[in-house]
PDB file of C-alpha atoms in Angstrom:
ATOM      1  CA  UNK A 160     -78.297  13.463  65.591  1.00 86.00           C
ATOM      2  CA  UNK A 161     -74.522  14.147  65.911  1.00 91.00           C
ATOM      3  CA  UNK A 162     -73.546  15.954  69.115  1.00 93.00           C
ATOM      4  CA  UNK A 163     -70.167  17.578  69.254  1.00 95.00           C
ATOM      5  CA  UNK A 164     -68.663  18.703  72.566  1.00 95.00           C
ATOM      6  CA  UNK A 165     -65.537  20.746  73.145  1.00 95.00           C
ATOM      7  CA  UNK A 166     -63.766  20.880  76.435  1.00 91.00           C
ATOM      8  CA  UNK A 167     -62.638  23.160  77.946  1.00 91.00           C
ATOM      9  CA  UNK A 168     -64.821  26.067  76.931  1.00 93.00           C
ATOM     10  CA  UNK A 169     -62.013  28.507  77.680  1.00 95.00           C
ATOM     11  CA  UNK A 170     -58.271  28.193  78.268  1.00 94.00           C
ATOM     12  CA  UNK A 171     -55.649  30.699  79.322  1.00 96.00           C
ATOM     13  CA  UNK A 172     -51.946  29.833  79.114  1.00 96.00           C
ATOM     14  CA  UNK A 173     -48.614  31.720  79.243  1.00 97.00           C
ATOM     15  CA  UNK A 174     -46.739  32.134  76.025  1.00 97.00           C
ATOM     16  CA  UNK A 175     -44.615  29.110  75.105  1.00 97.00           C
ATOM     17  CA  UNK A 176     -46.823  26.499  76.693  1.00 97.00           C
ATOM     18  CA  UNK A 177     -48.358  23.743  74.614  1.00 97.00           C
ATOM     19  CA  UNK A 178     -52.134  23.809  74.047  1.00 96.00           C
ATOM     20  CA  UNK A 179     -54.407  20.740  74.130  1.00 96.00           C
ATOM     21  CA  UNK A 180     -57.949  21.151  72.846  1.00 97.00           C
ATOM     22  CA  UNK A 181     -60.442  18.342  73.035  1.00 97.00           C
ATOM     23  CA  UNK A 182     -63.408  17.462  70.826  1.00 98.00           C
ATOM     24  CA  UNK A 183     -65.791  14.529  71.305  1.00 98.00           C
ATOM     25  CA  UNK A 184     -68.622  13.365  69.096  1.00 97.00           C
ATOM     26  CA  UNK A 185     -71.445  10.905  69.634  1.00 96.00           C
ATOM     27  CA  UNK A 186     -71.792   9.219  66.204  1.00 93.00           C
ATOM     28  CA  UNK A 187     -68.632   7.543  64.983  1.00 92.00           C
ATOM     29  CA  UNK A 188     -69.992   7.219  61.424  1.00 92.00           C
ATOM     30  CA  UNK A 189     -68.212  10.277  60.158  1.00 94.00           C
ATOM     31  CA  UNK A 190     -66.786  11.365  56.799  1.00 92.00           C
ATOM     32  CA  UNK A 191     -64.128  13.665  58.179  1.00 93.00           C
ATOM     33  CA  UNK A 192     -63.348  16.093  60.969  1.00 95.00           C
ATOM     34  CA  UNK A 193     -62.188  19.667  60.550  1.00 95.00           C
ATOM     35  CA  UNK A 194     -60.614  22.117  62.977  1.00 96.00           C
ATOM     36  CA  UNK A 195     -61.293  25.808  62.432  1.00 95.00           C
ATOM     37  CA  UNK A 196     -60.000  29.009  63.979  1.00 96.00           C
ATOM     38  CA  UNK A 197     -62.330  32.013  64.496  1.00 93.00           C
ATOM     39  CA  UNK A 198     -61.123  35.413  65.482  1.00 91.00           C
ATOM     40  CA  UNK A 199     -63.563  37.715  67.336  1.00 83.00           C
ATOM     41  CA  UNK A 200     -66.376  38.900  65.052  1.00 77.00           C
ATOM     42  CA  UNK A 201     -64.812  37.156  62.068  1.00 80.00           C
ATOM     43  CA  UNK A 202     -65.439  34.146  59.857  1.00 85.00           C
ATOM     44  CA  UNK A 203     -63.761  30.743  60.068  1.00 90.00           C
ATOM     45  CA  UNK A 204     -60.339  29.708  58.872  1.00 91.00           C
ATOM     46  CA  UNK A 205     -59.714  26.035  58.214  1.00 91.00           C
ATOM     47  CA  UNK A 206     -56.720  24.685  60.140  1.00 95.00           C
ATOM     48  CA  UNK A 207     -56.636  20.941  59.628  1.00 95.00           C
ATOM     49  CA  UNK A 208     -58.853  18.307  58.055  1.00 94.00           C
ATOM     50  CA  UNK A 209     -58.671  14.661  59.052  1.00 95.00           C
ATOM     51  CA  UNK A 210     -60.327  12.033  56.934  1.00 93.00           C
ATOM     52  CA  UNK A 211     -62.199   9.266  58.756  1.00 93.00           C
ATOM     53  CA  UNK A 212     -59.496   6.755  57.680  1.00 94.00           C
ATOM     54  CA  UNK A 213     -56.671   8.872  59.086  1.00 95.00           C
ATOM     55  CA  UNK A 214     -55.271   9.006  62.659  1.00 96.00           C
ATOM     56  CA  UNK A 215     -53.666  12.414  62.557  1.00 95.00           C
ATOM     57  CA  UNK A 216     -52.720  15.442  60.518  1.00 96.00           C
ATOM     58  CA  UNK A 217     -49.909  17.966  61.056  1.00 97.00           C
ATOM     59  CA  UNK A 218     -49.309  21.470  59.830  1.00 95.00           C
ATOM     60  CA  UNK A 219     -46.489  23.417  61.325  1.00 96.00           C
ATOM     61  CA  UNK A 220     -47.033  23.789  65.102  1.00 97.00           C
ATOM     62  CA  UNK A 221     -50.470  22.184  64.812  1.00 97.00           C
ATOM     63  CA  UNK A 222     -51.217  18.489  65.157  1.00 98.00           C
ATOM     64  CA  UNK A 223     -54.685  16.965  65.208  1.00 97.00           C
ATOM     65  CA  UNK A 224     -55.435  13.333  66.137  1.00 97.00           C
ATOM     66  CA  UNK A 225     -58.605  11.363  65.476  1.00 97.00           C
ATOM     67  CA  UNK A 226     -59.881   8.244  67.285  1.00 96.00           C
ATOM     68  CA  UNK A 227     -63.111   7.533  65.488  1.00 94.00           C
ATOM     69  CA  UNK A 228     -64.024   4.508  67.527  1.00 92.00           C
ATOM     70  CA  UNK A 229     -64.015   6.421  70.758  1.00 95.00           C
ATOM     71  CA  UNK A 230     -65.419   9.577  69.150  1.00 96.00           C
ATOM     72  CA  UNK A 231     -62.554  11.879  70.055  1.00 97.00           C
ATOM     73  CA  UNK A 232     -60.207  14.341  68.365  1.00 98.00           C
ATOM     74  CA  UNK A 233     -57.469  16.423  69.964  1.00 97.00           C
ATOM     75  CA  UNK A 234     -55.816  19.540  68.595  1.00 97.00           C
ATOM     76  CA  UNK A 235     -52.277  20.202  69.843  1.00 97.00           C
ATOM     77  CA  UNK A 236     -50.646  23.585  69.366  1.00 97.00           C
ATOM     78  CA  UNK A 237     -46.972  23.614  70.258  1.00 97.00           C
ATOM     79  CA  UNK A 238     -45.150  26.533  71.763  1.00 97.00           C
ATOM     80  CA  UNK A 239     -48.165  28.809  71.888  1.00 97.00           C
ATOM     81  CA  UNK A 240     -47.894  32.473  70.869  1.00 97.00           C
ATOM     82  CA  UNK A 241     -50.149  35.467  71.633  1.00 97.00           C
ATOM     83  CA  UNK A 242     -51.214  35.300  68.002  1.00 96.00           C
ATOM     84  CA  UNK A 243     -52.780  31.922  68.677  1.00 97.00           C
ATOM     85  CA  UNK A 244     -55.412  33.587  70.823  1.00 97.00           C
ATOM     86  CA  UNK A 245     -58.765  32.831  69.182  1.00 97.00           C
ATOM     87  CA  UNK A 246     -61.724  30.451  69.340  1.00 95.00           C
ATOM     88  CA  UNK A 247     -61.081  26.998  68.024  1.00 97.00           C
ATOM     89  CA  UNK A 248     -64.017  25.065  66.553  1.00 96.00           C
ATOM     90  CA  UNK A 249     -64.263  21.360  65.854  1.00 97.00           C
ATOM     91  CA  UNK A 250     -66.662  20.330  63.047  1.00 96.00           C
ATOM     92  CA  UNK A 251     -67.614  16.777  62.223  1.00 96.00           C
ATOM     93  CA  UNK A 252     -68.854  15.947  58.759  1.00 93.00           C
ATOM     94  CA  UNK A 253     -71.337  13.089  58.690  1.00 90.00           C
ATOM     95  CA  UNK A 254     -71.842  10.616  55.950  1.00 87.00           C
ATOM     96  CA  UNK A 255     -74.608  12.962  54.705  1.00 83.00           C
ATOM     97  CA  UNK A 256     -71.825  15.566  54.259  1.00 83.00           C
ATOM     98  CA  UNK A 257     -73.418  17.914  56.788  1.00 86.00           C
ATOM     99  CA  UNK A 258     -71.198  19.642  59.348  1.00 91.00           C
ATOM    100  CA  UNK A 259     -71.940  19.541  63.015  1.00 93.00           C
ATOM    101  CA  UNK A 260     -70.033  22.095  65.100  1.00 95.00           C
ATOM    102  CA  UNK A 261     -68.901  22.139  68.658  1.00 95.00           C
ATOM    103  CA  UNK A 262     -69.371  25.293  70.779  1.00 92.00           C
ATOM    104  CA  UNK A 263     -65.623  26.008  70.601  1.00 94.00           C
ATOM    105  CA  UNK A 264     -62.698  26.543  72.951  1.00 96.00           C
ATOM    106  CA  UNK A 265     -61.672  30.141  73.484  1.00 96.00           C
ATOM    107  CA  UNK A 266     -57.887  30.360  73.896  1.00 97.00           C
ATOM    108  CA  UNK A 267     -55.980  33.211  75.433  1.00 97.00           C
ATOM    109  CA  UNK A 268     -52.173  33.140  75.274  1.00 97.00           C
ATOM    110  CA  UNK A 269     -50.633  35.630  77.700  1.00 96.00           C
ATOM    111  CA  UNK A 270     -47.432  37.393  76.693  1.00 94.00           C
TER     112      UNK A 270
ATOM    113  CA  UNK B  14     -59.778  26.425  47.637  1.00 80.00           C
ATOM    114  CA  UNK B  15     -62.407  29.081  47.461  1.00 87.00           C
ATOM    115  CA  UNK B  16     -62.398  32.759  48.395  1.00 91.00           C
ATOM    116  CA  UNK B  17     -65.748  34.095  49.685  1.00 94.00           C
ATOM    117  CA  UNK B  18     -66.812  37.651  50.216  1.00 95.00           C
ATOM    118  CA  UNK B  19     -69.917  38.885  51.984  1.00 96.00           C
ATOM    119  CA  UNK B  20     -71.754  42.160  52.003  1.00 96.00           C
ATOM    120  CA  UNK B  21     -72.417  43.930  54.260  1.00 96.00           C
ATOM    121  CA  UNK B  22     -69.777  43.029  56.817  1.00 95.00           C
ATOM    122  CA  UNK B  23     -71.950  44.397  59.544  1.00 95.00           C
ATOM    123  CA  UNK B  24     -75.216  46.221  60.001  1.00 97.00           C
ATOM    124  CA  UNK B  25     -77.478  47.640  62.693  1.00 97.00           C
ATOM    125  CA  UNK B  26     -81.150  47.394  61.855  1.00 96.00           C
ATOM    126  CA  UNK B  27     -84.522  48.289  63.411  1.00 97.00           C
ATOM    127  CA  UNK B  28     -86.909  45.569  64.394  1.00 97.00           C
ATOM    128  CA  UNK B  29     -89.535  44.775  61.790  1.00 97.00           C
ATOM    129  CA  UNK B  30     -87.255  45.577  58.826  1.00 97.00           C
ATOM    130  CA  UNK B  31     -85.435  43.155  56.481  1.00 97.00           C
ATOM    131  CA  UNK B  32     -81.781  42.814  55.520  1.00 98.00           C
ATOM    132  CA  UNK B  33     -80.344  41.053  52.466  1.00 98.00           C
ATOM    133  CA  UNK B  34     -76.865  39.589  52.751  1.00 98.00           C
ATOM    134  CA  UNK B  35     -74.889  38.866  49.674  1.00 98.00           C
ATOM    135  CA  UNK B  36     -72.305  36.085  49.215  1.00 97.00           C
ATOM    136  CA  UNK B  37     -69.876  35.984  46.278  1.00 97.00           C
ATOM    137  CA  UNK B  38     -67.478  33.133  45.553  1.00 96.00           C
ATOM    138  CA  UNK B  39     -64.384  33.348  43.326  1.00 95.00           C
ATOM    139  CA  UNK B  40     -65.165  30.036  41.588  1.00 93.00           C
ATOM    140  CA  UNK B  41     -68.241  28.092  40.529  1.00 93.00           C
ATOM    141  CA  UNK B  42     -69.577  25.799  43.255  1.00 91.00           C
ATOM    142  CA  UNK B  43     -72.677  23.663  43.311  1.00 88.00           C
ATOM    143  CA  UNK B  44     -73.316  23.616  47.043  1.00 87.00           C
ATOM    144  CA  UNK B  45     -73.626  26.799  49.043  1.00 93.00           C
ATOM    145  CA  UNK B  46     -74.679  27.017  52.692  1.00 95.00           C
ATOM    146  CA  UNK B  47     -75.909  29.660  55.037  1.00 97.00           C
ATOM    147  CA  UNK B  48     -75.108  29.439  58.782  1.00 96.00           C
ATOM    148  CA  UNK B  49     -76.098  31.489  61.818  1.00 96.00           C
ATOM    149  CA  UNK B  50     -73.911  31.974  64.846  1.00 91.00           C
ATOM    150  CA  UNK B  51     -75.821  33.525  67.771  1.00 91.00           C
ATOM    151  CA  UNK B  52     -73.772  35.327  70.448  1.00 85.00           C
ATOM    152  CA  UNK B  53     -71.696  32.874  72.431  1.00 80.00           C
ATOM    153  CA  UNK B  54     -73.013  29.917  70.440  1.00 84.00           C
ATOM    154  CA  UNK B  55     -71.611  27.696  67.727  1.00 85.00           C
ATOM    155  CA  UNK B  56     -72.723  27.600  64.098  1.00 91.00           C
ATOM    156  CA  UNK B  57     -76.143  26.353  63.078  1.00 93.00           C
ATOM    157  CA  UNK B  58     -76.996  25.541  59.507  1.00 94.00           C
ATOM    158  CA  UNK B  59     -79.940  27.557  58.178  1.00 97.00           C
ATOM    159  CA  UNK B  60     -80.255  26.148  54.687  1.00 96.00           C
ATOM    160  CA  UNK B  61     -78.464  24.635  51.700  1.00 94.00           C
ATOM    161  CA  UNK B  62     -78.724  26.552  48.429  1.00 92.00           C
ATOM    162  CA  UNK B  63     -78.114  24.770  45.186  1.00 85.00           C
ATOM    163  CA  UNK B  64     -78.301  26.600  41.868  1.00 82.00           C
ATOM    164  CA  UNK B  65     -81.388  25.889  39.898  1.00 79.00           C
ATOM    165  CA  UNK B  66     -83.443  24.486  42.809  1.00 81.00           C
ATOM    166  CA  UNK B  67     -85.251  25.652  45.867  1.00 87.00           C
ATOM    167  CA  UNK B  68     -83.191  25.989  48.998  1.00 92.00           C
ATOM    168  CA  UNK B  69     -83.440  23.231  51.570  1.00 93.00           C
ATOM    169  CA  UNK B  70     -84.094  24.554  55.080  1.00 95.00           C
ATOM    170  CA  UNK B  71     -83.097  22.887  58.340  1.00 94.00           C
ATOM    171  CA  UNK B  72     -85.493  22.264  61.166  1.00 93.00           C
ATOM    172  CA  UNK B  73     -86.494  25.500  62.840  1.00 94.00           C
ATOM    173  CA  UNK B  74     -85.844  27.680  59.811  1.00 96.00           C
ATOM    174  CA  UNK B  75     -88.489  28.659  57.270  1.00 95.00           C
ATOM    175  CA  UNK B  76     -88.465  30.234  53.836  1.00 95.00           C
ATOM    176  CA  UNK B  77     -90.718  33.135  54.845  1.00 96.00           C
ATOM    177  CA  UNK B  78     -88.271  34.238  57.490  1.00 97.00           C
ATOM    178  CA  UNK B  79     -85.045  33.480  55.562  1.00 97.00           C
ATOM    179  CA  UNK B  80     -85.687  33.637  51.829  1.00 96.00           C
ATOM    180  CA  UNK B  81     -82.646  32.576  49.783  1.00 96.00           C
ATOM    181  CA  UNK B  82     -81.764  33.215  46.186  1.00 94.00           C
ATOM    182  CA  UNK B  83     -79.158  31.299  44.126  1.00 94.00           C
ATOM    183  CA  UNK B  84     -79.193  32.837  40.603  1.00 91.00           C
ATOM    184  CA  UNK B  85     -75.866  31.308  39.506  1.00 92.00           C
ATOM    185  CA  UNK B  86     -72.955  29.168  40.645  1.00 93.00           C
ATOM    186  CA  UNK B  87     -70.961  32.007  42.210  1.00 95.00           C
ATOM    187  CA  UNK B  88     -73.580  34.087  44.050  1.00 95.00           C
ATOM    188  CA  UNK B  89     -76.282  33.780  46.665  1.00 96.00           C
ATOM    189  CA  UNK B  90     -78.320  36.044  48.920  1.00 96.00           C
ATOM    190  CA  UNK B  91     -79.941  35.460  52.305  1.00 97.00           C
ATOM    191  CA  UNK B  92     -82.658  37.784  53.519  1.00 98.00           C
ATOM    192  CA  UNK B  93     -83.521  38.058  57.182  1.00 98.00           C
ATOM    193  CA  UNK B  94     -87.129  39.214  57.235  1.00 97.00           C
ATOM    194  CA  UNK B  95     -89.200  41.008  59.795  1.00 97.00           C
ATOM    195  CA  UNK B  96     -86.244  41.136  62.177  1.00 97.00           C
ATOM    196  CA  UNK B  97     -86.379  40.977  65.932  1.00 96.00           C
ATOM    197  CA  UNK B  98     -83.555  41.334  68.493  1.00 96.00           C
ATOM    198  CA  UNK B  99     -83.304  37.521  68.526  1.00 95.00           C
ATOM    199  CA  UNK B 100     -82.044  37.609  64.982  1.00 97.00           C
ATOM    200  CA  UNK B 101     -78.872  39.446  66.145  1.00 96.00           C
ATOM    201  CA  UNK B 102     -76.143  37.026  65.014  1.00 95.00           C
ATOM    202  CA  UNK B 103     -73.242  36.518  62.690  1.00 94.00           C
ATOM    203  CA  UNK B 104     -74.489  35.065  59.351  1.00 96.00           C
ATOM    204  CA  UNK B 105     -71.922  33.101  57.433  1.00 96.00           C
ATOM    205  CA  UNK B 106     -71.884  31.901  53.872  1.00 96.00           C
ATOM    206  CA  UNK B 107     -70.040  28.654  53.126  1.00 95.00           C
ATOM    207  CA  UNK B 108     -69.176  26.562  50.120  1.00 93.00           C
ATOM    208  CA  UNK B 109     -68.057  22.988  49.627  1.00 88.00           C
ATOM    209  CA  UNK B 110     -66.200  22.617  46.314  1.00 84.00           C
ATOM    210  CA  UNK B 111     -65.644  18.950  46.987  1.00 78.00           C
ATOM    211  CA  UNK B 112     -66.828  16.508  49.614  1.00 69.00           C
ATOM    212  CA  UNK B 113     -63.799  17.372  51.744  1.00 78.00           C
ATOM    213  CA  UNK B 114     -62.946  20.846  52.954  1.00 81.00           C
ATOM    214  CA  UNK B 115     -65.632  23.425  53.535  1.00 87.00           C
ATOM    215  CA  UNK B 116     -64.796  27.163  53.272  1.00 91.00           C
ATOM    216  CA  UNK B 117     -66.465  30.036  55.040  1.00 93.00           C
ATOM    217  CA  UNK B 118     -66.928  33.638  54.293  1.00 93.00           C
ATOM    218  CA  UNK B 119     -65.922  36.444  56.714  1.00 92.00           C
ATOM    219  CA  UNK B 120     -69.494  36.716  58.041  1.00 94.00           C
ATOM    220  CA  UNK B 121     -72.072  39.478  58.392  1.00 96.00           C
ATOM    221  CA  UNK B 122     -72.547  40.749  61.950  1.00 94.00           C
ATOM    222  CA  UNK B 123     -76.165  41.815  62.379  1.00 96.00           C
ATOM    223  CA  UNK B 124     -77.511  43.734  65.371  1.00 96.00           C
ATOM    224  CA  UNK B 125     -81.243  44.279  65.613  1.00 97.00           C
ATOM    225  CA  UNK B 126     -82.443  47.013  67.947  1.00 96.00           C
TER     226      UNK B 126
END
């Protein structure tokens, strides 16, 4: 069974600092990996999707890397803003196409 | 992409009652999923609902407690039956138009007293 771990569980940074969020998974036989953002009491917004054959994906200030062999992904958010405050979830899609979620990293960006 | 709406957005219910959550998608999709997110926890898959067939439930979830309907390719309902406070969660509908990106609805926040 795929186990997904996100560290740290919570992170507080001053505005302008870069954010580094980590995700690790136990089974390297994955189809893809997706990063989501969740605002309090809300649903999930897809941020980036990395196919198993890719090493990284970029969208604006966001960059996600994937090292399948070591079972790790990292989400970088450059020049953080208070609007980036949210919970960030890592989800790994297995070869059976089922998503396994991490518990999330709750980010607070202080103005 | 897919745009998903859910009703109700939130509800407060008494224990022993049932609540039906509706999920509407703006396009036809074969695979639809229902997830639960308990307070402070991540998402757990309840079941997969494909049109024209019985829903497939994950370990720990049963049809009597979480009956699901999937009458067409754009709509599904999840009922939470005989509720207890432990059922207080956010329930999310999700679709997967292709094998790649999965999309989620805004969720239904349920509180059981």
